[in-house]
């Protein structure tokens, strides 16, 4: 498959899955309703987030919100798209990771522009330190992409060290 087509399809897939899940949540779960799944460890709810991660920035003025939560992220996402299209040396794992980050980022920026807020609906509480804030599929895409990039960096770094040892 053509590399650029692969990039476009993966980004579109991430956006589509996120938007479909948000449409379903807005249509099926009342605002603030809590649906416990798996004994309250996994919860579905419907909340609106007017800020960024965990509501940060929700108290900013409308102009600052527009700049920091819509315009700046769009510029960064545009640059990352440019970077992955131009950088042919990226390994497959890094390419997929960047596509997940871009897709999730675009999906949340889309919500901020169209709705003025982002729909969040997942909450996980496994007890102790493993308790999340309320998040959505786009957040999951971005987080998964970041973890994949970390693994890719570790793998690439280890390969470079092994090459240096054999040289």
mmCIF file of N, CA, C and O in Angstrom, residues 70-152:
data_model
loop_
_atom_site.group_PDB
_atom_site.id
_atom_site.type_symbol
_atom_site.label_atom_id
_atom_site.label_comp_id
_atom_site.label_asym_id
_atom_site.label_seq_id
_atom_site.Cartn_x
_atom_site.Cartn_y
_atom_site.Cartn_z
ATOM 1 N N UNK A 70 -7.270 25.161 20.363
ATOM 2 C CA UNK A 70 -7.677 24.913 18.974
ATOM 3 C C UNK A 70 -6.591 25.299 17.975
ATOM 4 O O UNK A 70 -6.101 24.456 17.232
ATOM 5 N N UNK A 71 -6.194 26.561 17.961
ATOM 6 C CA UNK A 71 -5.246 27.036 16.948
ATOM 7 C C UNK A 71 -3.861 26.419 17.131
ATOM 8 O O UNK A 71 -3.308 25.854 16.178
ATOM 9 N N UNK A 72 -3.301 26.506 18.331
ATOM 10 C CA UNK A 72 -1.964 25.944 18.574
ATOM 11 C C UNK A 72 -1.926 24.438 18.304
ATOM 12 O O UNK A 72 -1.026 23.962 17.604
ATOM 13 N N UNK A 73 -2.901 23.659 18.820
ATOM 14 C CA UNK A 73 -2.883 22.224 18.485
ATOM 15 C C UNK A 73 -3.000 21.954 16.983
ATOM 16 O O UNK A 73 -2.355 21.037 16.469
ATOM 17 N N UNK A 74 -3.798 22.755 16.258
ATOM 18 C CA UNK A 74 -3.906 22.554 14.801
ATOM 19 C C UNK A 74 -2.564 22.790 14.125
ATOM 20 O O UNK A 74 -2.184 22.042 13.211
ATOM 21 N N UNK A 75 -1.843 23.810 14.559
ATOM 22 C CA UNK A 75 -0.522 24.089 13.984
ATOM 23 C C UNK A 75 0.450 22.950 14.273
ATOM 24 O O UNK A 75 1.195 22.519 13.386
ATOM 25 N N UNK A 76 0.440 22.465 15.506
ATOM 26 C CA UNK A 76 1.325 21.354 15.875
ATOM 27 C C UNK A 76 0.963 20.101 15.076
ATOM 28 O O UNK A 76 1.841 19.420 14.535
ATOM 29 N N UNK A 77 -0.327 19.801 14.975
ATOM 30 C CA UNK A 77 -0.766 18.624 14.216
ATOM 31 C C UNK A 77 -0.398 18.738 12.746
ATOM 32 O O UNK A 77 0.041 17.754 12.125
ATOM 33 N N UNK A 78 -0.542 19.927 12.181
ATOM 34 C CA UNK A 78 -0.156 20.145 10.772
ATOM 35 C C UNK A 78 1.340 19.897 10.594
ATOM 36 O O UNK A 78 1.757 19.259 9.620
ATOM 37 N N UNK A 79 2.148 20.371 11.545
ATOM 38 C CA UNK A 79 3.588 20.143 11.450
ATOM 39 C C UNK A 79 3.921 18.659 11.565
ATOM 40 O O UNK A 79 4.773 18.151 10.828
ATOM 41 N N UNK A 80 3.268 17.948 12.480
ATOM 42 C CA UNK A 80 3.552 16.516 12.646
ATOM 43 C C UNK A 80 3.141 15.748 11.388
ATOM 44 O O UNK A 80 3.858 14.833 10.961
ATOM 45 N N UNK A 81 2.033 16.126 10.768
ATOM 46 C CA UNK A 81 1.641 15.498 9.500
ATOM 47 C C UNK A 81 2.723 15.746 8.448
ATOM 48 O O UNK A 81 3.160 14.814 7.761
ATOM 49 N N UNK A 82 3.162 16.976 8.340
ATOM 50 C CA UNK A 82 4.238 17.320 7.394
ATOM 51 C C UNK A 82 5.474 16.476 7.694
ATOM 52 O O UNK A 82 6.085 15.901 6.785
ATOM 53 N N UNK A 83 5.837 16.371 8.968
ATOM 54 C CA UNK A 83 7.024 15.632 9.384
ATOM 55 C C UNK A 83 6.939 14.158 8.982
ATOM 56 O O UNK A 83 7.891 13.607 8.425
ATOM 57 N N UNK A 84 5.821 13.509 9.258
ATOM 58 C CA UNK A 84 5.753 12.068 8.959
ATOM 59 C C UNK A 84 5.642 11.795 7.464
ATOM 60 O O UNK A 84 6.090 10.757 6.991
ATOM 61 N N UNK A 85 5.057 12.724 6.720
ATOM 62 C CA UNK A 85 4.975 12.535 5.273
ATOM 63 C C UNK A 85 6.364 12.711 4.646
ATOM 64 O O UNK A 85 6.760 11.961 3.753
ATOM 65 N N UNK A 86 7.134 13.675 5.135
ATOM 66 C CA UNK A 86 8.454 13.968 4.572
ATOM 67 C C UNK A 86 9.554 13.038 5.073
ATOM 68 O O UNK A 86 10.529 12.806 4.369
ATOM 69 N N UNK A 87 9.418 12.517 6.293
ATOM 70 C CA UNK A 87 10.467 11.691 6.883
ATOM 71 C C UNK A 87 10.237 10.231 6.519
ATOM 72 O O UNK A 87 9.530 9.506 7.213
ATOM 73 N N UNK A 88 10.844 9.820 5.443
ATOM 74 C CA UNK A 88 10.646 8.460 4.922
ATOM 75 C C UNK A 88 11.372 7.403 5.760
ATOM 76 O O UNK A 88 11.089 6.224 5.646
ATOM 77 N N UNK A 89 12.323 7.827 6.610
ATOM 78 C CA UNK A 89 13.116 6.886 7.398
ATOM 79 C C UNK A 89 12.414 6.400 8.660
ATOM 80 O O UNK A 89 12.948 5.559 9.371
ATOM 81 N N UNK A 90 11.230 6.928 8.958
ATOM 82 C CA UNK A 90 10.524 6.512 10.169
ATOM 83 C C UNK A 90 10.215 5.021 10.121
ATOM 84 O O UNK A 90 9.763 4.499 9.099
ATOM 85 N N UNK A 91 10.461 4.346 11.239
ATOM 86 C CA UNK A 91 10.106 2.930 11.304
ATOM 87 C C UNK A 91 8.585 2.802 11.382
ATOM 88 O O UNK A 91 7.872 3.755 11.692
ATOM 89 N N UNK A 92 8.068 1.637 11.086
ATOM 90 C CA UNK A 92 6.623 1.399 11.012
ATOM 91 C C UNK A 92 5.930 1.702 12.346
ATOM 92 O O UNK A 92 4.878 2.305 12.370
ATOM 93 N N UNK A 93 6.525 1.292 13.462
ATOM 94 C CA UNK A 93 5.922 1.526 14.766
ATOM 95 C C UNK A 93 5.787 3.026 15.046
ATOM 96 O O UNK A 93 4.742 3.489 15.500
ATOM 97 N N UNK A 94 6.818 3.800 14.755
ATOM 98 C CA UNK A 94 6.757 5.255 14.963
ATOM 99 C C UNK A 94 5.721 5.892 14.047
ATOM 100 O O UNK A 94 4.991 6.795 14.470
ATOM 101 N N UNK A 95 5.642 5.436 12.829
ATOM 102 C CA UNK A 95 4.668 5.972 11.880
ATOM 103 C C UNK A 95 3.235 5.735 12.381
ATOM 104 O O UNK A 95 2.411 6.655 12.391
ATOM 105 N N UNK A 96 2.966 4.529 12.822
ATOM 106 C CA UNK A 96 1.641 4.210 13.360
ATOM 107 C C UNK A 96 1.372 5.052 14.613
ATOM 108 O O UNK A 96 0.273 5.581 14.789
ATOM 109 N N UNK A 97 2.376 5.189 15.462
ATOM 110 C CA UNK A 97 2.225 5.981 16.688
ATOM 111 C C UNK A 97 1.869 7.428 16.358
ATOM 112 O O UNK A 97 0.934 7.993 16.939
ATOM 113 N N UNK A 98 2.592 8.033 15.438
ATOM 114 C CA UNK A 98 2.301 9.415 15.053
ATOM 115 C C UNK A 98 0.897 9.540 14.465
ATOM 116 O O UNK A 98 0.191 10.515 14.722
ATOM 117 N N UNK A 99 0.472 8.553 13.681
ATOM 118 C CA UNK A 99 -0.883 8.591 13.100
ATOM 119 C C UNK A 99 -1.953 8.524 14.189
ATOM 120 O O UNK A 99 -2.977 9.215 14.101
ATOM 121 N N UNK A 100 -1.720 7.719 15.225
ATOM 122 C CA UNK A 100 -2.662 7.653 16.350
ATOM 123 C C UNK A 100 -2.722 8.997 17.071
ATOM 124 O O UNK A 100 -3.811 9.489 17.404
ATOM 125 N N UNK A 101 -1.578 9.597 17.314
ATOM 126 C CA UNK A 101 -1.522 10.895 17.989
ATOM 127 C C UNK A 101 -2.233 11.956 17.159
ATOM 128 O O UNK A 101 -3.040 12.731 17.683
ATOM 129 N N UNK A 102 -1.964 11.985 15.868
ATOM 130 C CA UNK A 102 -2.590 12.970 14.981
ATOM 131 C C UNK A 102 -4.100 12.755 14.917
ATOM 132 O O UNK A 102 -4.878 13.702 15.041
ATOM 133 N N UNK A 103 -4.534 11.512 14.720
ATOM 134 C CA UNK A 103 -5.961 11.214 14.630
ATOM 135 C C UNK A 103 -6.706 11.606 15.892
ATOM 136 O O UNK A 103 -7.755 12.250 15.845
ATOM 137 N N UNK A 104 -6.155 11.243 17.045
ATOM 138 C CA UNK A 104 -6.782 11.610 18.312
ATOM 139 C C UNK A 104 -6.788 13.114 18.523
ATOM 140 O O UNK A 104 -7.780 13.691 18.979
ATOM 141 N N UNK A 105 -5.694 13.757 18.164
ATOM 142 C CA UNK A 105 -5.613 15.211 18.308
ATOM 143 C C UNK A 105 -6.624 15.928 17.428
ATOM 144 O O UNK A 105 -7.323 16.845 17.877
ATOM 145 N N UNK A 106 -6.717 15.503 16.185
ATOM 146 C CA UNK A 106 -7.679 16.126 15.268
ATOM 147 C C UNK A 106 -9.106 15.919 15.764
ATOM 148 O O UNK A 106 -9.925 16.838 15.727
ATOM 149 N N UNK A 107 -9.405 14.725 16.248
ATOM 150 C CA UNK A 107 -10.764 14.425 16.723
ATOM 151 C C UNK A 107 -11.161 15.339 17.881
ATOM 152 O O UNK A 107 -12.283 15.862 17.912
ATOM 153 N N UNK A 108 -10.257 15.545 18.833
ATOM 154 C CA UNK A 108 -10.588 16.419 19.958
ATOM 155 C C UNK A 108 -10.634 17.891 19.552
ATOM 156 O O UNK A 108 -11.485 18.641 20.027
ATOM 157 N N UNK A 109 -9.745 18.323 18.667
ATOM 158 C CA UNK A 109 -9.793 19.712 18.186
ATOM 159 C C UNK A 109 -11.097 19.942 17.418
ATOM 160 O O UNK A 109 -11.740 20.990 17.563
ATOM 161 N N UNK A 110 -11.513 18.956 16.623
ATOM 162 C CA UNK A 110 -12.783 19.046 15.905
ATOM 163 C C UNK A 110 -13.931 19.305 16.881
ATOM 164 O O UNK A 110 -14.772 20.174 16.661
ATOM 165 N N UNK A 111 -13.965 18.534 17.974
ATOM 166 C CA UNK A 111 -15.023 18.719 18.984
ATOM 167 C C UNK A 111 -14.992 20.126 19.564
ATOM 168 O O UNK A 111 -16.034 20.748 19.752
ATOM 169 N N UNK A 112 -13.789 20.615 19.863
ATOM 170 C CA UNK A 112 -13.684 21.956 20.454
ATOM 171 C C UNK A 112 -14.195 23.021 19.494
ATOM 172 O O UNK A 112 -14.837 23.980 19.907
ATOM 173 N N UNK A 113 -13.905 22.838 18.212
ATOM 174 C CA UNK A 113 -14.337 23.822 17.219
ATOM 175 C C UNK A 113 -15.845 23.727 16.977
ATOM 176 O O UNK A 113 -16.545 24.726 16.965
ATOM 177 N N UNK A 114 -16.354 22.516 16.799
ATOM 178 C CA UNK A 114 -17.764 22.322 16.450
ATOM 179 C C UNK A 114 -18.691 22.481 17.659
ATOM 180 O O UNK A 114 -19.741 23.109 17.560
ATOM 181 N N UNK A 115 -18.316 21.899 18.811
ATOM 182 C CA UNK A 115 -19.199 21.883 19.979
ATOM 183 C C UNK A 115 -18.763 22.842 21.093
ATOM 184 O O UNK A 115 -19.503 23.048 22.042
ATOM 185 N N UNK A 116 -17.537 23.338 21.018
ATOM 186 C CA UNK A 116 -17.025 24.196 22.083
ATOM 187 C C UNK A 116 -16.556 23.419 23.294
ATOM 188 O O UNK A 116 -16.143 23.987 24.296
ATOM 189 N N UNK A 117 -16.612 22.100 23.215
ATOM 190 C CA UNK A 117 -16.210 21.222 24.319
ATOM 191 C C UNK A 117 -15.997 19.820 23.755
ATOM 192 O O UNK A 117 -16.397 19.523 22.635
ATOM 193 N N UNK A 118 -15.370 18.973 24.556
ATOM 194 C CA UNK A 118 -15.075 17.603 24.150
ATOM 195 C C UNK A 118 -15.922 16.648 24.994
ATOM 196 O O UNK A 118 -16.048 16.835 26.198
ATOM 197 N N UNK A 119 -16.509 15.661 24.356
ATOM 198 C CA UNK A 119 -17.278 14.643 25.073
ATOM 199 C C UNK A 119 -16.322 13.581 25.601
ATOM 200 O O UNK A 119 -15.576 12.966 24.842
ATOM 201 N N UNK A 120 -16.331 13.374 26.916
ATOM 202 C CA UNK A 120 -15.544 12.326 27.562
ATOM 203 C C UNK A 120 -16.514 11.338 28.197
ATOM 204 O O UNK A 120 -17.607 11.721 28.628
ATOM 205 N N UNK A 121 -16.098 10.052 28.287
ATOM 206 C CA UNK A 121 -17.058 9.060 28.775
ATOM 207 C C UNK A 121 -16.491 7.814 29.417
ATOM 208 O O UNK A 121 -17.221 7.044 30.011
ATOM 209 N N UNK A 122 -15.210 7.558 29.345
ATOM 210 C CA UNK A 122 -14.623 6.377 29.986
ATOM 211 C C UNK A 122 -14.023 6.763 31.334
ATOM 212 O O UNK A 122 -13.407 7.819 31.456
ATOM 213 N N UNK A 123 -14.155 5.891 32.306
ATOM 214 C CA UNK A 123 -13.495 6.069 33.595
ATOM 215 C C UNK A 123 -13.115 4.696 34.103
ATOM 216 O O UNK A 123 -13.937 3.774 34.108
ATOM 217 N N UNK A 124 -11.860 4.536 34.516
ATOM 218 C CA UNK A 124 -11.373 3.257 35.030
ATOM 219 C C UNK A 124 -10.861 3.472 36.446
ATOM 220 O O UNK A 124 -10.083 4.390 36.698
ATOM 221 N N UNK A 125 -11.303 2.611 37.365
ATOM 222 C CA UNK A 125 -10.848 2.666 38.751
ATOM 223 C C UNK A 125 -10.510 1.254 39.195
ATOM 224 O O UNK A 125 -11.374 0.480 39.588
ATOM 225 N N UNK A 126 -9.238 0.911 39.110
ATOM 226 C CA UNK A 126 -8.790 -0.415 39.526
ATOM 227 C C UNK A 126 -8.269 -0.393 40.953
ATOM 228 O O UNK A 126 -7.664 -1.352 41.417
ATOM 229 N N UNK A 127 -8.486 0.730 41.634
ATOM 230 C CA UNK A 127 -8.047 0.867 43.016
ATOM 231 C C UNK A 127 -6.613 1.352 43.095
ATOM 232 O O UNK A 127 -5.850 1.285 42.132
ATOM 233 N N UNK A 128 -6.275 1.862 44.239
ATOM 234 C CA UNK A 128 -4.910 2.334 44.443
ATOM 235 C C UNK A 128 -4.547 3.464 43.498
ATOM 236 O O UNK A 128 -5.332 4.386 43.288
ATOM 237 N N UNK A 129 -3.367 3.366 42.921
ATOM 238 C CA UNK A 129 -2.883 4.437 42.048
ATOM 239 C C UNK A 129 -3.446 4.356 40.634
ATOM 240 O O UNK A 129 -3.329 5.310 39.879
ATOM 241 N N UNK A 130 -4.035 3.215 40.275
ATOM 242 C CA UNK A 130 -4.549 3.116 38.912
ATOM 243 C C UNK A 130 -6.003 3.541 38.843
ATOM 244 O O UNK A 130 -6.925 2.739 38.944
ATOM 245 N N UNK A 131 -6.174 4.833 38.710
ATOM 246 C CA UNK A 131 -7.488 5.439 38.601
ATOM 247 C C UNK A 131 -7.335 6.565 37.583
ATOM 248 O O UNK A 131 -6.471 7.419 37.716
ATOM 249 N N UNK A 132 -8.153 6.537 36.558
ATOM 250 C CA UNK A 132 -8.019 7.539 35.501
ATOM 251 C C UNK A 132 -8.967 8.704 35.726
ATOM 252 O O UNK A 132 -9.884 8.623 36.534
ATOM 253 N N UNK A 133 -8.733 9.768 34.988
ATOM 254 C CA UNK A 133 -9.747 10.799 34.844
ATOM 255 C C UNK A 133 -10.730 10.294 33.806
ATOM 256 O O UNK A 133 -10.578 9.186 33.267
ATOM 257 N N UNK A 134 -11.732 11.062 33.500
ATOM 258 C CA UNK A 134 -12.699 10.660 32.469
ATOM 259 C C UNK A 134 -12.093 11.030 31.118
ATOM 260 O O UNK A 134 -11.619 12.147 30.937
ATOM 261 N N UNK A 135 -12.098 10.070 30.185
ATOM 262 C CA UNK A 135 -11.431 10.258 28.903
ATOM 263 C C UNK A 135 -12.270 9.710 27.775
ATOM 264 O O UNK A 135 -13.348 9.169 27.986
ATOM 265 N N UNK A 136 -11.774 9.846 26.540
ATOM 266 C CA UNK A 136 -12.493 9.361 25.352
ATOM 267 C C UNK A 136 -11.546 8.574 24.455
ATOM 268 O O UNK A 136 -10.368 8.394 24.781
ATOM 269 N N UNK A 137 -12.049 8.116 23.325
ATOM 270 C CA UNK A 137 -11.255 7.304 22.405
ATOM 271 C C UNK A 137 -10.093 8.110 21.821
ATOM 272 O O UNK A 137 -8.992 7.584 21.641
ATOM 273 N N UNK A 138 -10.301 9.389 21.547
ATOM 274 C CA UNK A 138 -9.216 10.233 21.026
ATOM 275 C C UNK A 138 -8.074 10.304 22.036
ATOM 276 O O UNK A 138 -6.896 10.206 21.666
ATOM 277 N N UNK A 139 -8.415 10.471 23.313
ATOM 278 C CA UNK A 139 -7.386 10.497 24.357
ATOM 279 C C UNK A 139 -6.637 9.165 24.388
ATOM 280 O O UNK A 139 -5.412 9.132 24.565
ATOM 281 N N UNK A 140 -7.370 8.079 24.227
ATOM 282 C CA UNK A 140 -6.775 6.749 24.207
ATOM 283 C C UNK A 140 -5.829 6.600 23.010
ATOM 284 O O UNK A 140 -4.742 6.036 23.134
ATOM 285 N N UNK A 141 -6.220 7.134 21.859
ATOM 286 C CA UNK A 141 -5.365 7.093 20.666
ATOM 287 C C UNK A 141 -4.070 7.851 20.905
ATOM 288 O O UNK A 141 -2.981 7.370 20.570
ATOM 289 N N UNK A 142 -4.180 9.052 21.471
ATOM 290 C CA UNK A 142 -2.992 9.869 21.729
ATOM 291 C C UNK A 142 -2.082 9.170 22.738
ATOM 292 O O UNK A 142 -0.864 9.073 22.528
ATOM 293 N N UNK A 143 -2.657 8.644 23.803
ATOM 294 C CA UNK A 143 -1.859 7.965 24.828
ATOM 295 C C UNK A 143 -1.196 6.713 24.261
ATOM 296 O O UNK A 143 -0.005 6.466 24.504
ATOM 297 N N UNK A 144 -1.940 5.928 23.503
ATOM 298 C CA UNK A 144 -1.376 4.733 22.873
ATOM 299 C C UNK A 144 -0.237 5.114 21.935
ATOM 300 O O UNK A 144 0.820 4.468 21.932
ATOM 301 N N UNK A 145 -0.437 6.166 21.152
ATOM 302 C CA UNK A 145 0.614 6.635 20.251
ATOM 303 C C UNK A 145 1.864 7.048 21.000
ATOM 304 O O UNK A 145 2.988 6.735 20.589
ATOM 305 N N UNK A 146 1.696 7.741 22.113
ATOM 306 C CA UNK A 146 2.860 8.167 22.911
ATOM 307 C C UNK A 146 3.609 6.962 23.480
ATOM 308 O O UNK A 146 4.840 6.931 23.465
ATOM 309 N N UNK A 147 2.874 5.979 23.970
ATOM 310 C CA UNK A 147 3.512 4.768 24.501
ATOM 311 C C UNK A 147 4.255 4.036 23.390
ATOM 312 O O UNK A 147 5.390 3.574 23.577
ATOM 313 N N UNK A 148 3.641 3.955 22.213
ATOM 314 C CA UNK A 148 4.298 3.306 21.068
ATOM 315 C C UNK A 148 5.571 4.050 20.683
ATOM 316 O O UNK A 148 6.585 3.425 20.354
ATOM 317 N N UNK A 149 5.536 5.383 20.720
ATOM 318 C CA UNK A 149 6.740 6.165 20.413
ATOM 319 C C UNK A 149 7.847 5.897 21.422
ATOM 320 O O UNK A 149 9.022 5.799 21.049
ATOM 321 N N UNK A 150 7.479 5.789 22.692
ATOM 322 C CA UNK A 150 8.478 5.467 23.715
ATOM 323 C C UNK A 150 9.119 4.112 23.436
ATOM 324 O O UNK A 150 10.338 3.974 23.474
ATOM 325 N N UNK A 151 8.289 3.104 23.154
ATOM 326 C CA UNK A 151 8.819 1.780 22.839
ATOM 327 C C UNK A 151 9.686 1.825 21.590
ATOM 328 O O UNK A 151 10.752 1.220 21.541
ATOM 329 N N UNK A 152 9.237 2.548 20.594
ATOM 330 C CA UNK A 152 10.007 2.665 19.356
ATOM 331 C C UNK A 152 11.368 3.300 19.631
ATOM 332 O O UNK A 152 12.380 2.859 19.112
#
